[in-house]
Coordinates of C-alpha atoms in Angstrom, one line a residue:
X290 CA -251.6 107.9 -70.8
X291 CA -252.6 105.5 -67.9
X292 CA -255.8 103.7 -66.9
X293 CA -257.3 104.1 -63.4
X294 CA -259.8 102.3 -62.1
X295 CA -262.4 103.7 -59.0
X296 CA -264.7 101.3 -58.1
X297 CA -266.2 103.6 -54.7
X298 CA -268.0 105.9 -57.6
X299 CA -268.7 103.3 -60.7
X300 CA -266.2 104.6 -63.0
X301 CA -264.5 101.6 -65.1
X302 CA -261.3 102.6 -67.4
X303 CA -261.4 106.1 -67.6
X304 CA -258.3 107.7 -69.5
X305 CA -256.4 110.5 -67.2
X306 CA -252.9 112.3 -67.8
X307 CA -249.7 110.6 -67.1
X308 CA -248.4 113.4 -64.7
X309 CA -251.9 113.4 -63.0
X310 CA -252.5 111.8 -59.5
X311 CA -255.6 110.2 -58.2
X312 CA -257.5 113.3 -56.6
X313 CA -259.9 111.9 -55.1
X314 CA -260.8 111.5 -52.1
X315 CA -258.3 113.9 -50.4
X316 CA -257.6 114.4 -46.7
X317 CA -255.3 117.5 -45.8
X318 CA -253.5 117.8 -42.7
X319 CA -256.9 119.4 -40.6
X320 CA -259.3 117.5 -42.1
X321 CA -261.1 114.6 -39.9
X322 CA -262.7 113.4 -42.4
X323 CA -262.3 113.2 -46.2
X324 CA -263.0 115.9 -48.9
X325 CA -263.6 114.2 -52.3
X326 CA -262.7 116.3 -54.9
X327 CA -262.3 115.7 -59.2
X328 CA -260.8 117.6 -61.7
X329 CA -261.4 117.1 -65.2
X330 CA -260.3 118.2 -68.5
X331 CA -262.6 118.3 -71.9
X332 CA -261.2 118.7 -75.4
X333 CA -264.2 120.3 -76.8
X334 CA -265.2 117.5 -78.7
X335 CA -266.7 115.4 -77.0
X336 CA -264.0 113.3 -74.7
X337 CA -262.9 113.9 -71.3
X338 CA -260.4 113.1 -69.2
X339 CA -259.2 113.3 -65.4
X340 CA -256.6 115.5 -64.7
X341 CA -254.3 116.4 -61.8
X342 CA -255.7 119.4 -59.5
X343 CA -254.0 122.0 -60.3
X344 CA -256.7 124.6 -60.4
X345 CA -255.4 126.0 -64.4
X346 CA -257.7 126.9 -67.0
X347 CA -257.9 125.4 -70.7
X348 CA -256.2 126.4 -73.6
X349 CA -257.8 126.5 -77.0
X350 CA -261.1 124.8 -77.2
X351 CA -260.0 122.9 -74.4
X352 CA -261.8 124.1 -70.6
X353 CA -261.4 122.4 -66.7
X354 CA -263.9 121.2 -64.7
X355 CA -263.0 121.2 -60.6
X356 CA -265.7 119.5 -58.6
X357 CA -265.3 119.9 -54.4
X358 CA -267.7 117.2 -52.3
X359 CA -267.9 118.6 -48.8
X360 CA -268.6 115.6 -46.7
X361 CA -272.4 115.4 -45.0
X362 CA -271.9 115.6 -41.4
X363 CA -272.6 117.9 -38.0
X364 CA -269.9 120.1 -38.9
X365 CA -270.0 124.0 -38.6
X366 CA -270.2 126.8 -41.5
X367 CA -266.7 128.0 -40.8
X368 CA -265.1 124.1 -40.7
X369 CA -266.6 124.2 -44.1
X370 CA -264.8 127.1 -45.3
X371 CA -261.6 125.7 -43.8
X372 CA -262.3 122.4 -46.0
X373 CA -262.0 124.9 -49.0
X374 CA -259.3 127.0 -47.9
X375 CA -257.2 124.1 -47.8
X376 CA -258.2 122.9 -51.2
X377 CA -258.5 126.1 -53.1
X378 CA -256.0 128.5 -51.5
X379 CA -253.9 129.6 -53.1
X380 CA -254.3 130.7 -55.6
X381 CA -257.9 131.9 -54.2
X382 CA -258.3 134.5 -51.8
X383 CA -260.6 134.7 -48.5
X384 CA -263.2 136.6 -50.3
X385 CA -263.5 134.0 -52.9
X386 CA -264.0 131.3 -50.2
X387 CA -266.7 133.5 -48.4
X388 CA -268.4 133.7 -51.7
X389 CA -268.9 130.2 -52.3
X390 CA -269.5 128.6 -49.0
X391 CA -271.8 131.4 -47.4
X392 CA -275.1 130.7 -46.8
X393 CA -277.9 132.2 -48.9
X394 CA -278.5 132.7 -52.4
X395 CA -275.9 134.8 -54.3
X396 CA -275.0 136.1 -57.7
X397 CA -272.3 138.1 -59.0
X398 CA -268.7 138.7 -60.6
X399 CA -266.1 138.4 -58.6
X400 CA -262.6 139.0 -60.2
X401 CA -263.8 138.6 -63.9
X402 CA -265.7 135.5 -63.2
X403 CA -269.2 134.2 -62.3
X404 CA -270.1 133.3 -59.7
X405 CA -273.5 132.0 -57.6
X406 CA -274.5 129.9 -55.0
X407 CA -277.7 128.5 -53.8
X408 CA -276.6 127.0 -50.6
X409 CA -279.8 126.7 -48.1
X410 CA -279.3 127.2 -44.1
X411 CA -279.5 124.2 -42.0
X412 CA -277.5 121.5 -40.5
X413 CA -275.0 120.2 -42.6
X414 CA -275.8 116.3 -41.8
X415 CA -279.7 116.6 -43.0
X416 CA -281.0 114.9 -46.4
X417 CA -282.5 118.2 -46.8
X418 CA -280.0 120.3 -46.5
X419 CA -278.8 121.5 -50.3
X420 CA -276.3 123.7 -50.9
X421 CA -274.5 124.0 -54.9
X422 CA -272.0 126.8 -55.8
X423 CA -269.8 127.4 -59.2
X424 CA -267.2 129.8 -60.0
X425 CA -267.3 129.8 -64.2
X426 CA -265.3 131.4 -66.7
X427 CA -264.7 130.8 -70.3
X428 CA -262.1 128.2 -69.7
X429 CA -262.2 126.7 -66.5
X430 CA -265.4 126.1 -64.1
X431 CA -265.3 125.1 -60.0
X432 CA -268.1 123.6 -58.0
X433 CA -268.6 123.0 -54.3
X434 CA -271.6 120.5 -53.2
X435 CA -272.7 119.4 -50.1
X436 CA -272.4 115.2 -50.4
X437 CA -273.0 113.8 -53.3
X438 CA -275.3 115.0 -56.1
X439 CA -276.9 112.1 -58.5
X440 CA -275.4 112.2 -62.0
X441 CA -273.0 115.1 -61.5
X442 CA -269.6 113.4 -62.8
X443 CA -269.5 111.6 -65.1
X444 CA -268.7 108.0 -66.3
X445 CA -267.0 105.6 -69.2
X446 CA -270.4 104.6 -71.7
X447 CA -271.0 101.3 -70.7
X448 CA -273.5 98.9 -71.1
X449 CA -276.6 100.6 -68.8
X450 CA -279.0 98.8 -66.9
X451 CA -281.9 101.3 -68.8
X452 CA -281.1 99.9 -72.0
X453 CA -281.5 95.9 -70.9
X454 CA -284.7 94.4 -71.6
X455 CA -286.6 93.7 -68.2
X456 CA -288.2 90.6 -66.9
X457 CA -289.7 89.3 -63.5
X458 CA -288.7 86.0 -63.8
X459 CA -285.8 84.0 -65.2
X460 CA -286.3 83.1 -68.8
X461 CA -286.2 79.7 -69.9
X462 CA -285.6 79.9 -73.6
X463 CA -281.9 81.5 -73.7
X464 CA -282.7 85.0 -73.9
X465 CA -281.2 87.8 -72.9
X466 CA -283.7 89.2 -70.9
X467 CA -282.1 90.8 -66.8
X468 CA -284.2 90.3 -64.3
X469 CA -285.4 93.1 -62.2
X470 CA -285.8 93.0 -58.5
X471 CA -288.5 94.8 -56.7
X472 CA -286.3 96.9 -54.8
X473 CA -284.3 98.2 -57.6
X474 CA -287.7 99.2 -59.6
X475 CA -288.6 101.0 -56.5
X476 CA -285.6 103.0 -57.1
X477 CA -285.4 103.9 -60.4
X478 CA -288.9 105.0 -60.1
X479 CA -287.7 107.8 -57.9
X480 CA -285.3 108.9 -60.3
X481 CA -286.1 111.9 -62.4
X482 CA -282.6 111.4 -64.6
X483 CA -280.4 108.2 -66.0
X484 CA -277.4 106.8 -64.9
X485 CA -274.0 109.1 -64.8
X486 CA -272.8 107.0 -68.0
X487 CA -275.7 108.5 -70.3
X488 CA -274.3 111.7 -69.7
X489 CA -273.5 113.5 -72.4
X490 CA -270.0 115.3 -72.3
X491 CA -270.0 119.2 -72.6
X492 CA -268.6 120.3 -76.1
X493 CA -268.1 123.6 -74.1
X494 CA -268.4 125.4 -70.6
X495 CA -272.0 126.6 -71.4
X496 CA -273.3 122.9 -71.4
X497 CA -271.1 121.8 -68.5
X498 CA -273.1 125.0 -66.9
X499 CA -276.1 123.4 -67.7
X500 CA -275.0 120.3 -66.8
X501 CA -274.1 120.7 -63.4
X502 CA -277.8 123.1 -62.8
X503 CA -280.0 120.3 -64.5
X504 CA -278.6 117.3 -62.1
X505 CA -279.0 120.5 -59.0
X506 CA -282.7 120.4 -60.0
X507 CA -283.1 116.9 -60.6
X508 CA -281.4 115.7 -57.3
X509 CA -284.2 118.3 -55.9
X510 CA -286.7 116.5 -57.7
X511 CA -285.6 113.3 -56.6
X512 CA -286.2 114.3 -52.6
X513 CA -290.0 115.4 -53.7
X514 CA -290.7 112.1 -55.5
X515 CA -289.4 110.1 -52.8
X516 CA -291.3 112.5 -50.3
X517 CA -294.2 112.1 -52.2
X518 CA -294.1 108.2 -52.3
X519 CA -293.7 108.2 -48.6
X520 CA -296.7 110.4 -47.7
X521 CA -298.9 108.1 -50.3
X522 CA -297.7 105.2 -47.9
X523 CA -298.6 106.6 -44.4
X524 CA -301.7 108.0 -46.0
X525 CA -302.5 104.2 -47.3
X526 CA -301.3 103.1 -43.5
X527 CA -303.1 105.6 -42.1
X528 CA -306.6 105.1 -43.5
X529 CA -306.6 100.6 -43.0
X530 CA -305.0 101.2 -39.7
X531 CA -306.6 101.3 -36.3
X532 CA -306.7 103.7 -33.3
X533 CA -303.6 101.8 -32.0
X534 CA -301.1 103.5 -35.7
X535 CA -302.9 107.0 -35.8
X536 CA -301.8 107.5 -31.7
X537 CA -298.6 106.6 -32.7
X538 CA -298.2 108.8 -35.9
X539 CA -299.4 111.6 -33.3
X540 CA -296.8 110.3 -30.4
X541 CA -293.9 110.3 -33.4
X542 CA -295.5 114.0 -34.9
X543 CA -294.7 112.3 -38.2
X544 CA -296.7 115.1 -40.4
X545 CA -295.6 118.5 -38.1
X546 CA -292.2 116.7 -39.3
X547 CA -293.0 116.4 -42.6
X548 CA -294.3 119.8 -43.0
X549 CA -290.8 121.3 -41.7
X550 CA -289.0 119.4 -44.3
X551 CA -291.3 120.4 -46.9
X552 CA -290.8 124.0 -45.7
X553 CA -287.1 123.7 -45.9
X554 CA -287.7 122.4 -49.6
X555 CA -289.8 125.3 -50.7
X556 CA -286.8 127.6 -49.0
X557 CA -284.7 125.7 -51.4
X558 CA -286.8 126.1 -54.4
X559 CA -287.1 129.9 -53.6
X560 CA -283.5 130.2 -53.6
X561 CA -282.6 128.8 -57.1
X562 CA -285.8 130.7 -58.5
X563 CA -283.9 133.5 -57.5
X564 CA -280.5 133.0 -58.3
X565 CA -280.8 130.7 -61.6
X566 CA -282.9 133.7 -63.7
X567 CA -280.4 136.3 -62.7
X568 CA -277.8 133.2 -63.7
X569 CA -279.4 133.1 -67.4
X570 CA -279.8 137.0 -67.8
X571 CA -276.3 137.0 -67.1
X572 CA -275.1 134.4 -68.9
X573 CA -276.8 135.8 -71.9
X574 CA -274.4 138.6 -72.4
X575 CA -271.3 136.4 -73.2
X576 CA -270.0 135.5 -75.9
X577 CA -268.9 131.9 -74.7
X578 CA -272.2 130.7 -73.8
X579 CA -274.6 129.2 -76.1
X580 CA -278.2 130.5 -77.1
X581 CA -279.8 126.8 -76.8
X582 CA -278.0 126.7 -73.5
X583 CA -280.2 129.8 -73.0
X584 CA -283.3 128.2 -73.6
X585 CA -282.1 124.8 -71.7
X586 CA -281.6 127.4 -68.7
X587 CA -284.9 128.9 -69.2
X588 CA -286.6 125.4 -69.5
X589 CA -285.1 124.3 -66.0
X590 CA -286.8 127.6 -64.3
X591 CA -290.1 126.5 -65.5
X592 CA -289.2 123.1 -64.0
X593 CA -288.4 125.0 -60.8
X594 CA -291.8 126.2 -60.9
X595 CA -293.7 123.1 -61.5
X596 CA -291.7 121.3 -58.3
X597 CA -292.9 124.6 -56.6
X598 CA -296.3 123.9 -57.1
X599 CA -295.8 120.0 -56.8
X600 CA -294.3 121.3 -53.1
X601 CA -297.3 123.6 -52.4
X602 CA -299.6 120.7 -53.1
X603 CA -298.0 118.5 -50.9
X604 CA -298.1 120.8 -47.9
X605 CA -301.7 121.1 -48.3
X606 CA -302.2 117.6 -48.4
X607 CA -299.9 117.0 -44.9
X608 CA -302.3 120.1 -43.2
X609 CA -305.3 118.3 -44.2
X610 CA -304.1 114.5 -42.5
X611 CA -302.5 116.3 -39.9
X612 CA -306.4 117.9 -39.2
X613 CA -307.7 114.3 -39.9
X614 CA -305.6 113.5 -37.3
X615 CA -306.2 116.0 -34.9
X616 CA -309.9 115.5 -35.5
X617 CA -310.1 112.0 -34.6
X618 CA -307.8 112.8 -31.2
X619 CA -310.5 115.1 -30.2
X620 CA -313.0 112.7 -31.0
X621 CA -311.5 110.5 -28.9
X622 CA -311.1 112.9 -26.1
X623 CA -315.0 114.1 -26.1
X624 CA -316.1 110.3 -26.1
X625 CA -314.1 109.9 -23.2
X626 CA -315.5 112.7 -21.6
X627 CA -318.5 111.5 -22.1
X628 CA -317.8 108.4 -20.2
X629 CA -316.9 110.5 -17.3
X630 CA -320.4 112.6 -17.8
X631 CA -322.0 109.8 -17.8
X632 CA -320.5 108.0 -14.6
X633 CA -320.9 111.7 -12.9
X634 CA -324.7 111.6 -13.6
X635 CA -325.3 108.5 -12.1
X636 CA -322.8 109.5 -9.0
X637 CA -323.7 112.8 -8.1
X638 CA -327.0 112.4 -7.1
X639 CA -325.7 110.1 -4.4
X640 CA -323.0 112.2 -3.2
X641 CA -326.4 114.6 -2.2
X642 CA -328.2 112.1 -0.4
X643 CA -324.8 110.9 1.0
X644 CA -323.9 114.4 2.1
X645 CA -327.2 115.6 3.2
X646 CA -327.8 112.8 5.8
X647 CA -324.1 113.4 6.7
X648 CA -324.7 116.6 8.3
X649 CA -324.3 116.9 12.3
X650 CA -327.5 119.3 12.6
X651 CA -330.8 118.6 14.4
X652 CA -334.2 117.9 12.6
X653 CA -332.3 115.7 10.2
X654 CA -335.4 113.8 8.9
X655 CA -335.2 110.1 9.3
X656 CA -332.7 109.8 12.2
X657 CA -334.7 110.5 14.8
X658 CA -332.4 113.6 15.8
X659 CA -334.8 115.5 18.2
X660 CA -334.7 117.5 20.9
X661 CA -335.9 120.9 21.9
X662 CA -333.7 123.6 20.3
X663 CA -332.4 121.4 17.7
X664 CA -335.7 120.6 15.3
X665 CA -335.3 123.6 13.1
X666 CA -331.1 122.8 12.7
X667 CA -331.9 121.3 9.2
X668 CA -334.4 124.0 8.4
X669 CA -332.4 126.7 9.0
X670 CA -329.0 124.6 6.8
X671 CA -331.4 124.2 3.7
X672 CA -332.6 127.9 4.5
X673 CA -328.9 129.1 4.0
X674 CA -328.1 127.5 1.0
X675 CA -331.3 128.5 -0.5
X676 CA -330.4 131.7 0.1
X677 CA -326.7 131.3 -1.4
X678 CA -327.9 129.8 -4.2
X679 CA -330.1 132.7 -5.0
X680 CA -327.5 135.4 -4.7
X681 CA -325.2 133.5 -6.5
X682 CA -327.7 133.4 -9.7
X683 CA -328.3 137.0 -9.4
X684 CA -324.7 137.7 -9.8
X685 CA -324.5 135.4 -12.6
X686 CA -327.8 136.8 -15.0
X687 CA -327.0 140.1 -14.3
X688 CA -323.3 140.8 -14.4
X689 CA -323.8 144.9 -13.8
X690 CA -324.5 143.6 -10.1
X691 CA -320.7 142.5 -10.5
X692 CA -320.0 145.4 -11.2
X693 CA -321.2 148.1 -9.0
X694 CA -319.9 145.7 -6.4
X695 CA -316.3 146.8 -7.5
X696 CA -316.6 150.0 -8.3
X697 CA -318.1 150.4 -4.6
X698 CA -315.1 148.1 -3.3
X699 CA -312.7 150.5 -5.6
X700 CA -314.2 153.6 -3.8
X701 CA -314.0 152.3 -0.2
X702 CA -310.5 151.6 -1.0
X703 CA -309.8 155.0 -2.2
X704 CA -311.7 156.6 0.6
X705 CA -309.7 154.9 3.7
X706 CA -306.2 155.0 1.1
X707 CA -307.1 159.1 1.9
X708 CA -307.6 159.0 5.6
X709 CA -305.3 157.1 6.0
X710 CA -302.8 160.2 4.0
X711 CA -304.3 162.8 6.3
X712 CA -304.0 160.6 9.3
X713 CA -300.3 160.5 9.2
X714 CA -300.0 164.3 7.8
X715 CA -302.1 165.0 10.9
X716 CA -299.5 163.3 12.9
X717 CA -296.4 164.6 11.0
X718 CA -297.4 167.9 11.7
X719 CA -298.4 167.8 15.2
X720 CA -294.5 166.1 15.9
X721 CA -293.1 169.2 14.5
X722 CA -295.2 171.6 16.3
X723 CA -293.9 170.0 19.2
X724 CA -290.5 170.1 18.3

């Protein structure tokens, strides 16, 4: 036996095989970045141990674990499948890849084993973007994840921040009291689940099933919480803040943001609700798997959908800031264009007057503009409009006027479309005559 130490993912002196090499990360001859991957064995009693990748299955009561971290980054679906061609193949065959890094929700046997996925569309470099798939038997399971999932692997038992007794302040009488920052309370109270130490290890490959579904749904959880916190904040922001941090929420479209993420969430959710049931009504037929793993399985559904509700409500409340929102930016516009109302009272009177004694017609009154012929010119200008003015308000209270209008327009068209026909058949015919 040898002792490794990985101090990139928290693990201490963790035991491995002699013959085993370090894993993890690895980086194959296509690969531009690196593909962490894990393999572990578990004795069935309650110890584990890291193992070389050799993609074997237990013996006995003993079973393997292979865990496949595709890295986070702006990388295509079928680069993706490459990354596990190259770790998994062979002995695995293309329709095995397929099965595991396709997008969509999936469940089904494939060559004697189980095997599902929940991996949701989207680009591969988003926080939002979730994708989990396992391959299980009765001796050996395989995961693929997208980045890292919170809790997943596991750790030596150590001495956990959880179990220290807190204080704000330093302590002054000896005691053994740990001081806790702001920042870190801020993140453990996003955290639905402990540290990867407090794990306990899977006694068999229905727990380890269970195991790796519970931290799926609690690294989903996470997201909400933290989501959550974040639209409590700009809410808070939003109501003690002026006209000068609601233009700019508007200007960023913070909450039409916010509902797309929250959209690709519920997508999320849908696709475990479907896949995990038809996981447990599957599971339930083997021998292998555990009946209180049963109910565990059942119990995570229900918390599926309770963060499915949690999800719906927080939509609702993003609409209704969003229409807060919208609200006061058409308040905004009307009082302005009240303003402008307001200034085109008080101008548009003058613009009469000013355009009025601005015409170049006799019999302006005022300007002395006389002359015989001319004295009626202004008479006969306020005549005219007069008149325009009144056909334009019959056409306006009685829109049938309108109407017979076109229909008359529509028939004189017709009518001189048709002598127009005859007019050149007329002609037509007398050029052949003549021929």
């Amino acid at each position: 036996m040898a002792v490794s130490d990985d101090p990139g993912h928290g693990f201490g002196d963790v035991i491995i095989d002699s013959a085993a090499q370090e894993p993890y990360p690895h980086r194959g001859p296509h690969f531009p970045v690196a593909v962490k991957q894990r393999a572990y064995r578990f004795d069935g009693l309650g110890n584990y141990f890291i193992k070389d990748w050799d993609l074997s299955d237990g013996t006995g009561d003993e079973f393997h674990w292979y865990h496949i971290e595709l890295p986070k980054g702006n990388h295509q679906l079928a680069q993706a499948a490459e990354y596990l061609i190259e770790v998994l193949c062979p002995p695995f065959r293309l329709h095995d890849i397929l099965t595991l890094v396709s997008n969509g929700p999936f469940v089904g046997h494939v060559d004697g084993a189980l095997v599902f996925r929940v991996n949701s569309p989207g680009p591969a470099a988003s926080d939002f973007t979730l994708r989990l798939a396992a391959r299980v038997t009765e001796r050996s399971v395989i995961t693929v994840s997208l980045g890292r999932v919170p809790r997943l692997e596991f750790s030596p038992a150590g001495r956990s921040l959880l179990s220290e007794i807190p204080s704000v302040e330093e302590q002054k009488d000896g005691t053994e009291a740990v001081v806790i920052p702001e920042h870190v309370l801020e993140f453990l109270l996003t955290m639905n689940h402990s540290e990867e130490g407090d794990n306990p290890v899977p006694k068999r490959v229905s727990n380890l099933l269970v195991h790796i579904i519970d931290t799926h749904v609690d690294h989903i959880q996470d997201i909400v919480t933290k989501l959550e916190m974040e639209l409590d904040t700009v809410e808070l922001d939003s109501d003690k803040g002026g006209s000068m941090f609601k233009r700019k929420m508007l200007d960023d479209r913070k909450f039409p943001k916010m509902h797309l993420i929250l959209q690709r969430l519920l997508q999320v959710v849908s696709h475990c609700e479907q896949v995990f049931p038809r996981v447990k009504e599957k599971c339930a037929s083997k021998t292998w798997f555990a009946s209180e793993d049963i109910v565990t399985l059942e119990e995570l559904i229900g918390r599926l959908r309770r963060i499915k509700e949690n999800l719906g409500f927080l939509v609702n409340r993003v609409m209704a800031i969003q229409a807060g929102l919208d609200s006061w930016q058409s308040e905004q516009i009307n009082k302005k264009l009240y303003y402008l109302s307001f200034l085109s009272m008080i101008f548009l009177p003058l613009s009469v007057v000013t355009g009025v004694f601005g015409m170049n017609v006799g019999g302006l009154p005022w300007t002395g503009q006389k002359g015989p012929g001319i004295d009626n010119g202004f008479l006969n200008v306020l005549i005219i409009c007069a008149v325009l003015l009144l056909v334009l308000l019959l056409l306006f209270t009685f829109p049938s006027l309108i109407d017979r209008f076109n229909g008359w327009r529509g028939q004189l068209l017709n009518k001189t479309r048709s002598f127009g026909r005859r007019s050149s058949l007329i002609r037509s015919t007398a050029k052949y005559q003549r021929i």
